[in-house]
Amino acid sequence: MIKIYGSIMSSAGRCVWMAEETGQAWENVPVDFQKSEHKSEEYLKLNPNGKVPVMVDDAFVLWESLAINAYLGEKYKPEMLGSTLEQHALVNQWNFWNISNLAHPVEVLAIQKWRKTPDNDQTTTSRQSLDRFLPILENALVGKEYLVGDTFTTADLNLVSNVSALMFIGFDMTALPNIQRWFGTISQRPAFQKTLGKR
Ligand SMILES: N[C@@H](CCC(=O)N[C@@H](CS)C(=O)NCC(=O)O)C(=O)O
């Protein structure tokens, strides 16, 4: 049984979605931030960073959401990693690009959105990063249903999870029609609807 610790509102959401895509049985284990469960001695044994997600697959423990999704893909759904060496490399390229350039500003914006007194400097810096990097994704999607090849890969899933968070906080996507179209198609997937789509 695959266990994913952390709310689907957090980075854990993309791993819960990926677990559902594999067709395997999975469980989403809540981690209550209000009670600092992610800093408890027991939790830190699973993820010493004190962050979500962490995955436990039988006895195997793994943290970092994109590493978890790569593992789940390799073990249960290899076609989601690209079907040639080059496609595999491109999937990696987009996943590394995502974690280097997109995931952090998206997370910061989402946190600031719900704060009573948002940090305007952090919001501005995150928006500047997104203004710089989202057009690169927008251009890569011109005339394409999926980012790499003709099939759905973890590059799509991991990036759509961030775009989904942006949509959720009402980020203005009007200048990004290809991203909107791509998101519109992928968010119809049953596994998305059953997980992130329930937010
Ligand atoms: N790069 C990590 C980021 C994990 C992360 O920052 N998780 C946030 C929630 S989205 C968290 O647990 N924050 C609590 C904390 O930093 O104390 C991943 O993708 O798994």
Coordinates of N, CA, C and O in Angstrom, one line a residue, residues 20-94:
E20 N -2.8 7.9 -7.6 CA -4.1 7.5 -8.3 C -3.9 7.2 -9.8 O -4.5 6.2 -10.3
E21 N -3.0 7.9 -10.4 CA -2.7 7.6 -11.9 C -2.1 6.2 -12.0 O -2.3 5.6 -13.1
T22 N -1.4 5.7 -11.0 CA -0.7 4.4 -11.2 C -1.8 3.3 -11.1 O -1.4 2.1 -11.5
G23 N -2.9 3.5 -10.6 CA -3.9 2.5 -10.4 C -3.7 1.6 -9.2 O -4.4 0.6 -9.0
Q24 N -2.7 1.9 -8.4 CA -2.4 1.1 -7.2 C -3.3 1.6 -6.0 O -3.8 2.8 -6.1
A25 N -3.4 0.8 -5.0 CA -4.1 1.3 -3.8 C -3.2 2.3 -3.1 O -2.0 2.1 -3.0
W26 N -3.8 3.4 -2.6 CA -3.1 4.4 -1.8 C -3.9 4.9 -0.7 O -5.1 4.8 -0.7
E27 N -3.2 5.5 0.2 CA -3.8 6.2 1.4 C -3.2 7.5 1.6 O -2.0 7.7 1.5
N28 N -4.0 8.5 1.9 CA -3.5 9.9 2.1 C -3.6 10.1 3.7 O -4.7 10.1 4.2
V29 N -2.4 10.2 4.3 CA -2.3 10.3 5.7 C -2.3 11.8 6.1 O -1.4 12.5 5.7
P30 N -3.3 12.3 6.9 CA -3.3 13.7 7.2 C -2.1 14.1 8.1 O -1.7 13.3 9.0
V31 N -1.5 15.2 7.9 CA -0.5 15.8 8.8 C -0.9 17.2 9.2 O -1.0 18.1 8.4
D32 N -1.2 17.3 10.5 CA -1.8 18.6 10.9 C -0.8 19.6 11.3 O 0.0 19.5 12.3
F33 N -0.6 20.6 10.4 CA 0.4 21.7 10.7 C 0.0 22.5 11.9 O 0.9 22.9 12.6
Q34 N -1.3 22.7 12.2 CA -1.7 23.5 13.3 C -1.1 22.8 14.6 O -0.8 23.5 15.6
K35 N -1.1 21.5 14.6 CA -0.6 20.8 15.8 C 0.9 20.4 15.6 O 1.4 19.6 16.4
S36 N 1.5 21.0 14.6 CA 3.0 20.8 14.4 C 3.3 19.3 14.2 O 4.4 18.9 14.6
E37 N 2.4 18.6 13.7 CA 2.7 17.1 13.5 C 3.9 16.9 12.6 O 4.5 15.8 12.7
H38 N 4.1 17.8 11.7 CA 5.2 17.6 10.7 C 6.6 17.9 11.4 O 7.6 17.6 10.8
K39 N 6.6 18.4 12.7 CA 7.8 18.6 13.4 C 7.9 17.5 14.6 O 8.8 17.6 15.4
S40 N 7.0 16.6 14.6 CA 7.0 15.6 15.7 C 8.1 14.6 15.5 O 8.6 14.4 14.4
E41 N 8.6 14.1 16.7 CA 9.7 13.1 16.6 C 9.4 12.0 15.7 O 10.2 11.6 14.9
E42 N 8.2 11.5 15.7 CA 7.7 10.4 14.9 C 7.8 10.7 13.4 O 8.3 10.0 12.6
Y43 N 7.3 11.9 13.1 CA 7.2 12.4 11.7 C 8.7 12.6 11.2 O 9.0 12.2 10.0
L44 N 9.5 13.2 12.0 CA 10.9 13.6 11.6 C 11.7 12.3 11.3 O 12.7 12.4 10.5
K45 N 11.3 11.2 11.8 CA 11.9 9.9 11.5 C 11.7 9.6 10.0 O 12.5 8.9 9.3
L46 N 10.5 10.0 9.5 CA 10.1 9.7 8.1 C 10.7 10.8 7.2 O 11.3 10.5 6.1
N47 N 10.6 12.0 7.6 CA 11.1 13.1 6.8 C 11.8 14.1 7.7 O 11.2 15.0 8.3
P48 N 13.2 14.0 7.8 CA 13.9 14.9 8.7 C 13.8 16.3 8.4 O 14.2 17.2 9.2
N49 N 13.3 16.7 7.2 CA 13.1 18.1 6.9 C 11.9 18.7 7.6 O 11.8 20.0 7.5
G50 N 11.1 17.9 8.1 CA 9.9 18.4 8.8 C 8.9 19.1 7.8 O 8.3 20.1 8.0
K51 N 8.9 18.5 6.6 CA 8.0 19.0 5.5 C 7.1 17.9 4.9 O 7.5 16.7 5.1
V52 N 6.1 18.2 4.3 CA 5.3 17.2 3.5 C 5.6 17.5 2.1 O 5.9 18.6 1.7
P53 N 5.5 16.4 1.2 CA 5.1 15.1 1.6 C 6.2 14.2 2.0 O 7.4 14.5 1.8
V54 N 5.8 13.0 2.5 CA 6.7 11.9 2.5 C 5.9 10.7 2.1 O 4.6 10.7 2.3
M55 N 6.5 9.7 1.4 CA 5.8 8.6 0.9 C 6.3 7.3 1.6 O 7.6 7.2 1.8
V56 N 5.5 6.4 1.9 CA 5.9 5.1 2.4 C 5.2 4.1 1.5 O 4.0 4.0 1.4
D57 N 6.0 3.3 0.8 CA 5.5 2.2 -0.1 C 6.0 0.9 0.5 O 7.2 0.6 0.4
D58 N 5.1 0.2 1.2 CA 5.5 -1.0 2.0 C 6.5 -0.4 3.0 O 6.2 0.4 3.8
A59 N 7.8 -0.9 2.9 CA 8.8 -0.4 4.0 C 9.7 0.7 3.4 O 10.5 1.2 4.1
F60 N 9.5 1.1 2.2 CA 10.4 2.1 1.5 C 9.9 3.5 1.8 O 8.7 3.8 1.5
V61 N 10.8 4.4 2.3 CA 10.4 5.7 2.7 C 11.1 6.7 1.7 O 12.3 6.6 1.5
L62 N 10.4 7.7 1.2 CA 11.0 8.7 0.3 C 10.3 10.0 0.5 O 9.1 10.1 0.6
W63 N 11.1 11.1 0.5 CA 10.6 12.4 0.5 C 11.1 13.2 -0.7 O 11.9 12.7 -1.5
E64 N 10.5 14.4 -0.9 CA 10.6 15.3 -2.1 C 9.6 14.8 -3.1 O 9.7 13.7 -3.7
S65 N 8.6 15.7 -3.4 CA 7.5 15.3 -4.2 C 7.8 14.8 -5.6 O 7.2 13.8 -6.1
L66 N 8.8 15.4 -6.2 CA 9.1 15.0 -7.6 C 9.9 13.7 -7.6 O 9.7 12.9 -8.6
A67 N 10.7 13.5 -6.6 CA 11.3 12.2 -6.5 C 10.3 11.1 -6.2 O 10.4 10.0 -6.8
I68 N 9.3 11.4 -5.4 CA 8.3 10.4 -5.1 C 7.5 10.1 -6.5 O 7.3 8.9 -6.8
N69 N 7.2 11.1 -7.2 CA 6.5 10.8 -8.5 C 7.3 10.1 -9.5 O 6.8 9.3 -10.3
A70 N 8.6 10.4 -9.5 CA 9.5 9.6 -10.4 C 9.6 8.2 -10.0 O 9.5 7.3 -10.9
Y71 N 9.6 7.9 -8.7 CA 9.7 6.5 -8.2 C 8.4 5.8 -8.5 O 8.4 4.7 -9.1
L72 N 7.2 6.5 -8.3 CA 5.9 5.8 -8.6 C 5.8 5.5 -10.1 O 5.3 4.5 -10.5
G73 N 6.3 6.5 -10.9 CA 6.3 6.2 -12.3 C 7.1 5.1 -12.7 O 6.7 4.2 -13.5
E74 N 8.4 5.1 -12.2 CA 9.3 4.0 -12.6 C 8.7 2.6 -12.2 O 8.8 1.6 -12.9
K75 N 8.2 2.6 -11.0 CA 7.7 1.3 -10.5 C 6.4 0.8 -11.1 O 6.2 -0.4 -11.4
Y76 N 5.5 1.8 -11.3 CA 4.1 1.3 -11.6 C 3.6 1.9 -13.0 O 2.6 1.3 -13.5
K77 N 4.2 2.9 -13.5 CA 3.6 3.5 -14.8 C 4.8 4.1 -15.6 O 4.8 5.3 -15.8
P78 N 5.7 3.2 -16.1 CA 6.9 3.7 -16.7 C 6.6 4.6 -18.0 O 7.4 5.5 -18.3
E79 N 5.5 4.4 -18.6 CA 5.2 5.2 -19.8 C 5.0 6.7 -19.4 O 5.1 7.5 -20.3
M80 N 4.8 7.0 -18.2 CA 4.7 8.4 -17.7 C 6.1 9.0 -17.6 O 6.1 10.2 -17.2
L81 N 7.1 8.3 -17.9 CA 8.5 8.9 -17.8 C 9.1 9.2 -19.2 O 10.2 9.6 -19.3
G82 N 8.3 9.0 -20.2 CA 8.8 9.2 -21.6 C 9.2 7.8 -22.2 O 9.7 7.0 -21.4
S83 N 9.0 7.6 -23.5 CA 9.2 6.3 -24.0 C 10.5 6.1 -24.7 O 10.9 5.0 -25.2
T84 N 11.3 7.2 -24.9 CA 12.7 7.1 -25.5 C 13.7 7.7 -24.5 O 13.2 8.5 -23.6
L85 N 14.9 7.5 -24.7 CA 16.0 8.1 -23.9 C 15.8 9.7 -23.9 O 15.9 10.4 -22.9
E86 N 15.5 10.2 -25.1 CA 15.4 11.6 -25.3 C 14.2 12.2 -24.6 O 14.2 13.2 -23.9
Q87 N 13.1 11.4 -24.7 CA 11.9 11.9 -24.0 C 12.1 11.8 -22.5 O 11.6 12.7 -21.8
H88 N 12.7 10.8 -22.0 CA 13.0 10.7 -20.6 C 13.8 11.9 -20.1 O 13.6 12.5 -19.1
A89 N 14.8 12.3 -21.0 CA 15.7 13.4 -20.6 C 14.8 14.7 -20.6 O 15.0 15.6 -19.7
L90 N 13.9 14.8 -21.5 CA 13.0 16.0 -21.6 C 12.1 16.1 -20.4 O 11.8 17.2 -19.8
V91 N 11.6 14.9 -20.0 CA 10.7 14.9 -18.8 C 11.5 15.3 -17.6 O 11.1 16.2 -16.8
N92 N 12.8 14.9 -17.5 CA 13.7 15.3 -16.4 C 13.9 16.8 -16.5 O 13.9 17.5 -15.5
Q93 N 14.1 17.3 -17.7 CA 14.4 18.7 -17.9 C 13.3 19.6 -17.3 O 13.5 20.5 -16.5
W94 N 12.0 19.2 -17.7 CA 10.9 20.0 -17.2 C 10.7 19.8 -15.7 O 10.3 20.8 -15.0

